[in-house]
Amino acid sequence: AQSVTQPDIHITVSEGASLELRCNYSYGATPYLFWYVQSPGQGLQLLLKYFSGDTLVQGIKGFEAEFKRSQSSFNLRKPSVHWSDAAEYFCAVGEGNTPLVFGKGTRLSVIA
Amino acid sequence: ETGVTQTPRHLVMGMTNKKSLKCEQHLGHNAMYWYKQSAKKPLELMFVYNFKEQTENNSVPSRFSPECPNSSHLFLHLHTLQPEDSALYLCASSQDSGTYTGELFFGEGSRLTVL
């Protein structure tokens, strides 16, 4: 069965530090990959997506993610975290003709 | 108004009540979705409508009844709910649901509490 795993439930980083959020998936073919962010009291907003081509994709708010087929991973990174990045982050995977499957999310806290 | 708008933002209802959640999108999209978001669980897809036709029903109990009168509006009618149905209900839209490669645009959600 298709699945998406976000191993970290909660991560705390210091403002200005680098960030990496992990996402692993289990799919038969090359999937479509997404990262969404949900700020408190808000809906989800797309940060970035990967369909094909360059395996390093750039997104909004300074985020990037790298698709590694050999590791079935699509980790999200940011070189320097800002306090406003505190939110819940969701990895999602699809195969084109099936609805997206979302991970359970990783909650990011940012401390001064 | 722009984007995806959901009303009400908060709803408290008893198990015998009947209420409805409303979603409206102003993006010209053709597909609309209902998701359920519960604490510590993945986002659960409930229903998908594409060009007003239901294309997905993810084994949702019949106490949840969706309605899509046109491509811009989506309702979720609720009756005889259970306390475990308390959750954040998110509406989303996309250009279409035929390939699921498009971006999903989410509303802010309706927080439902069932007493």
Tab-separated table of C-alpha atoms in Angstrom:
chain	number	residue	atom	x	y	z
A	1	ALA	CA	0.000	0.000	0.000
A	2	GLN	CA	1.078	3.530	-0.640
A	3	SER	CA	2.431	5.286	2.441
A	4	VAL	CA	4.201	8.424	3.536
A	5	THR	CA	6.318	8.559	6.676
A	6	GLN	CA	7.434	11.657	8.486
A	7	PRO	CA	9.583	10.195	11.273
A	8	ASP	CA	9.792	13.346	13.371
A	9	ILE	CA	6.624	14.400	15.164
A	10	HIS	CA	8.130	17.553	16.658
A	11	ILE	CA	11.381	19.407	16.002
A	12	THR	CA	12.742	22.445	17.815
A	13	VAL	CA	15.427	24.600	16.247
A	14	SER	CA	17.020	27.889	17.140
A	15	GLU	CA	16.325	30.915	14.993
A	16	GLY	CA	19.032	31.181	12.361
A	17	ALA	CA	19.892	27.498	12.495
A	18	SER	CA	19.481	25.169	9.552
A	19	LEU	CA	16.526	22.834	9.232
A	20	GLU	CA	15.889	19.463	7.648
A	21	LEU	CA	12.519	17.715	7.818
A	22	ARG	CA	12.420	14.123	6.703
A	23	CYS	CA	9.927	12.409	4.441
A	24	ASN	CA	10.026	8.838	3.186
A	25	TYR	CA	7.500	7.238	0.901
A	26	SER	CA	6.536	3.830	-0.335
A	27	TYR	CA	5.302	3.860	-3.912
A	28	GLY	CA	5.638	1.633	-6.924
A	29	ALA	CA	6.559	4.205	-9.546
A	30	THR	CA	8.069	7.647	-9.520
A	31	PRO	CA	5.597	9.655	-7.527
A	32	TYR	CA	4.672	13.287	-7.489
A	33	LEU	CA	5.978	14.822	-4.273
A	34	PHE	CA	4.776	17.831	-2.316
A	35	TRP	CA	5.503	19.731	0.867
A	36	TYR	CA	2.737	21.766	2.472
A	37	VAL	CA	2.869	24.054	5.505
A	38	GLN	CA	0.069	24.780	7.959
A	39	SER	CA	0.340	27.765	10.276
A	40	PRO	CA	-1.838	27.763	13.403
A	41	GLY	CA	-5.488	28.321	12.570
A	42	GLN	CA	-4.825	28.184	8.847
A	43	GLY	CA	-5.275	25.784	6.001
A	44	LEU	CA	-2.400	24.110	4.199
A	45	GLN	CA	-0.252	26.060	1.761
A	46	LEU	CA	1.977	24.518	-0.894
A	47	LEU	CA	5.696	25.101	-0.299
A	48	LEU	CA	7.082	23.185	-3.260
A	49	LYS	CA	6.512	20.204	-5.512
A	50	TYR	CA	8.496	17.719	-7.562
A	51	PHE	CA	7.201	16.036	-10.691
A	52	SER	CA	10.325	15.298	-12.735
A	53	GLY	CA	13.658	16.760	-13.809
A	54	ASP	CA	16.109	18.372	-11.424
A	55	THR	CA	15.911	16.508	-8.143
A	56	LEU	CA	16.565	19.662	-6.104
A	57	VAL	CA	13.512	21.895	-6.131
A	58	GLN	CA	13.146	25.383	-4.796
A	59	GLY	CA	10.017	26.578	-3.093
A	60	ILE	CA	8.575	29.615	-1.421
A	61	LYS	CA	9.881	31.197	1.785
A	62	GLY	CA	13.440	29.992	1.122
A	63	PHE	CA	12.670	26.277	1.364
A	64	GLU	CA	14.110	23.578	-0.869
A	65	ALA	CA	13.707	19.822	-1.086
A	66	GLU	CA	15.717	17.049	-2.668
A	67	PHE	CA	14.249	13.926	-4.245
A	68	LYS	CA	16.444	10.865	-3.694
A	69	ARG	CA	15.022	7.884	-5.536
A	70	SER	CA	17.508	5.426	-4.017
A	71	GLN	CA	16.389	6.390	-0.528
A	72	SER	CA	12.709	6.966	-1.359
A	73	SER	CA	13.048	10.312	0.350
A	74	PHE	CA	12.020	13.900	-0.237
A	75	ASN	CA	13.509	15.895	2.631
A	76	LEU	CA	12.733	19.554	3.147
A	77	ARG	CA	15.534	21.971	4.018
A	78	LYS	CA	16.073	25.587	4.895
A	79	PRO	CA	19.515	27.060	5.585
A	80	SER	CA	18.395	29.615	8.176
A	81	VAL	CA	15.120	29.321	10.054
A	82	HIS	CA	13.047	32.362	11.004
A	83	TRP	CA	10.621	32.520	13.911
A	84	SER	CA	7.765	32.808	11.424
A	85	ASP	CA	8.587	29.332	10.099
A	86	ALA	CA	7.063	27.766	13.225
A	87	ALA	CA	4.226	25.668	11.839
A	88	GLU	CA	3.214	22.129	10.922
A	89	TYR	CA	4.795	20.676	7.792
A	90	PHE	CA	3.205	17.937	5.714
A	91	CYS	CA	4.765	15.770	3.059
A	92	ALA	CA	2.359	14.418	0.434
A	93	VAL	CA	2.769	11.932	-2.366
A	94	GLY	CA	0.666	11.095	-5.399
A	95	GLU	CA	0.886	9.001	-8.529
A	96	GLY	CA	-1.079	11.089	-10.973
A	97	ASN	CA	-4.363	9.220	-11.020
A	98	THR	CA	-4.829	8.710	-7.306
A	99	PRO	CA	-5.486	11.278	-4.594
A	100	LEU	CA	-2.578	12.608	-2.604
A	101	VAL	CA	-1.530	10.688	0.492
A	102	PHE	CA	-0.340	12.904	3.323
A	103	GLY	CA	2.080	12.153	6.128
A	104	LYS	CA	1.168	12.774	9.757
A	105	GLY	CA	3.096	16.025	9.799
A	106	THR	CA	6.081	17.452	11.658
A	107	ARG	CA	5.535	20.322	14.037
A	108	LEU	CA	8.350	22.853	13.974
A	109	SER	CA	9.057	25.080	16.945
A	110	VAL	CA	11.572	27.926	16.690
A	111	ILE	CA	13.313	29.291	19.755
A	112	ALA	CA	15.290	32.505	20.131
B	1	GLU	CA	-13.177	37.290	-1.735
B	2	THR	CA	-10.294	35.229	-3.010
B	3	GLY	CA	-9.106	31.667	-2.528
B	4	VAL	CA	-11.103	29.083	-0.635
B	5	THR	CA	-13.529	30.206	2.057
B	6	GLN	CA	-15.054	27.924	4.668
B	7	THR	CA	-17.928	28.644	7.024
B	8	PRO	CA	-18.451	28.359	9.870
B	9	ARG	CA	-14.922	28.430	11.285
B	10	HIS	CA	-16.105	26.823	14.507
B	11	LEU	CA	-19.102	24.594	15.152
B	12	VAL	CA	-20.285	22.844	18.292
B	13	MET	CA	-23.106	20.373	17.913
B	14	GLY	CA	-24.852	17.642	19.818
B	15	MET	CA	-25.034	14.112	18.525
B	16	THR	CA	-28.652	14.541	17.463
B	17	ASN	CA	-28.196	17.850	15.630
B	18	LYS	CA	-28.087	18.429	11.901
B	19	LYS	CA	-25.695	21.031	10.615
B	20	SER	CA	-23.812	21.848	7.435
B	21	LEU	CA	-20.338	23.051	6.548
B	22	LYS	CA	-19.943	25.285	3.532
B	23	CYS	CA	-17.007	25.790	1.203
B	24	GLU	CA	-16.702	28.276	-1.638
B	25	GLN	CA	-13.785	28.680	-4.024
B	26	HIS	CA	-13.127	31.772	-6.103
B	27	LEU	CA	-10.301	30.303	-8.182
B	28	GLY	CA	-12.209	28.948	-11.166
B	29	HIS	CA	-11.221	25.392	-10.283
B	30	ASN	CA	-13.154	22.314	-11.299
B	31	ALA	CA	-12.329	19.932	-8.462
B	32	MET	CA	-13.213	20.251	-4.788
B	33	TYR	CA	-12.294	18.087	-1.835
B	34	TRP	CA	-13.235	17.450	1.785
B	35	TYR	CA	-10.477	16.356	4.160
B	36	LYS	CA	-10.655	15.457	7.842
B	37	GLN	CA	-7.743	16.484	10.048
B	38	SER	CA	-7.497	14.852	13.466
B	39	ALA	CA	-4.678	15.216	15.940
B	40	LYS	CA	-1.742	12.873	15.396
B	41	LYS	CA	-3.282	11.320	12.262
B	42	PRO	CA	-2.572	11.904	8.590
B	43	LEU	CA	-4.917	14.100	6.648
B	44	GLU	CA	-7.817	11.884	5.587
B	45	LEU	CA	-9.433	12.397	2.219
B	46	MET	CA	-13.209	12.112	2.512
B	47	PHE	CA	-14.753	13.134	-0.806
B	48	VAL	CA	-13.689	14.453	-4.199
B	49	TYR	CA	-15.892	16.200	-6.726
B	50	ASN	CA	-14.747	16.871	-10.272
B	51	PHE	CA	-16.987	19.022	-12.464
B	52	LYS	CA	-19.757	18.583	-9.844
B	53	GLU	CA	-19.593	14.790	-10.022
B	54	GLN	CA	-18.416	12.778	-7.042
B	55	THR	CA	-15.319	10.836	-8.026
B	56	GLU	CA	-14.072	9.672	-4.637
B	57	ASN	CA	-15.824	8.523	-1.494
B	58	ASN	CA	-13.217	7.208	0.868
B	59	SER	CA	-15.508	4.868	2.819
B	60	VAL	CA	-16.971	7.764	4.748
B	61	PRO	CA	-19.868	6.957	7.119
B	62	SER	CA	-23.286	7.982	5.822
B	63	ARG	CA	-23.706	10.480	8.662
B	64	PHE	CA	-21.524	12.705	6.454
B	65	SER	CA	-23.346	13.716	3.287
B	66	PRO	CA	-21.604	15.890	0.688
B	67	GLU	CA	-23.291	18.132	-1.840
B	68	CYS	CA	-21.716	19.935	-4.779
B	69	PRO	CA	-24.307	22.095	-6.572
B	70	ASN	CA	-21.684	23.681	-8.848
B	71	SER	CA	-17.913	23.795	-9.263
B	72	SER	CA	-17.590	26.711	-6.862
B	73	HIS	CA	-19.551	25.398	-3.894
B	74	LEU	CA	-19.225	22.339	-1.717
B	75	PHE	CA	-21.221	21.401	1.347
B	76	LEU	CA	-20.819	18.755	4.002
B	77	HIS	CA	-24.093	17.914	5.714
B	78	LEU	CA	-23.715	16.453	9.175
B	79	HIS	CA	-26.259	14.420	11.141
B	80	THR	CA	-26.180	12.137	14.160
B	81	LEU	CA	-22.437	12.554	14.537
B	82	GLN	CA	-20.274	10.859	17.145
B	83	PRO	CA	-17.754	12.513	19.487
B	84	GLU	CA	-14.920	10.898	17.493
B	85	ASP	CA	-16.024	12.977	14.507
B	86	SER	CA	-14.685	16.065	16.272
B	87	ALA	CA	-11.903	17.356	14.042
B	88	LEU	CA	-10.846	20.103	11.678
B	89	TYR	CA	-12.607	19.710	8.333
B	90	LEU	CA	-10.656	21.176	5.464
B	91	CYS	CA	-11.974	22.012	2.043
B	92	ALA	CA	-9.616	22.221	-0.913
B	93	SER	CA	-9.838	22.869	-4.616
B	94	SER	CA	-7.661	22.212	-7.650
B	95	GLN	CA	-7.835	22.841	-11.356
B	96	ASP	CA	-9.175	19.339	-11.800
B	97	SER	CA	-8.791	15.989	-10.122
B	98	GLY	CA	-8.054	13.994	-13.266
B	99	THR	CA	-4.355	13.724	-12.687
B	100	TYR	CA	-3.846	14.966	-9.111
B	101	THR	CA	-0.674	16.720	-10.209
B	102	GLY	CA	-2.072	20.118	-9.581
B	103	GLU	CA	-1.661	22.137	-6.457
B	104	LEU	CA	-4.354	21.866	-3.825
B	105	PHE	CA	-5.635	25.147	-2.429
B	106	PHE	CA	-6.990	24.791	1.080
B	107	GLY	CA	-9.452	26.782	3.104
B	108	GLU	CA	-8.782	27.606	6.743
B	109	GLY	CA	-10.994	24.796	7.943
B	110	SER	CA	-14.075	24.342	10.080
B	111	ARG	CA	-13.326	23.194	13.612
B	112	LEU	CA	-16.099	20.795	14.616
B	113	THR	CA	-16.772	19.697	18.178
B	114	VAL	CA	-19.393	17.006	18.795
B	115	LEU	CA	-20.687	16.821	22.346
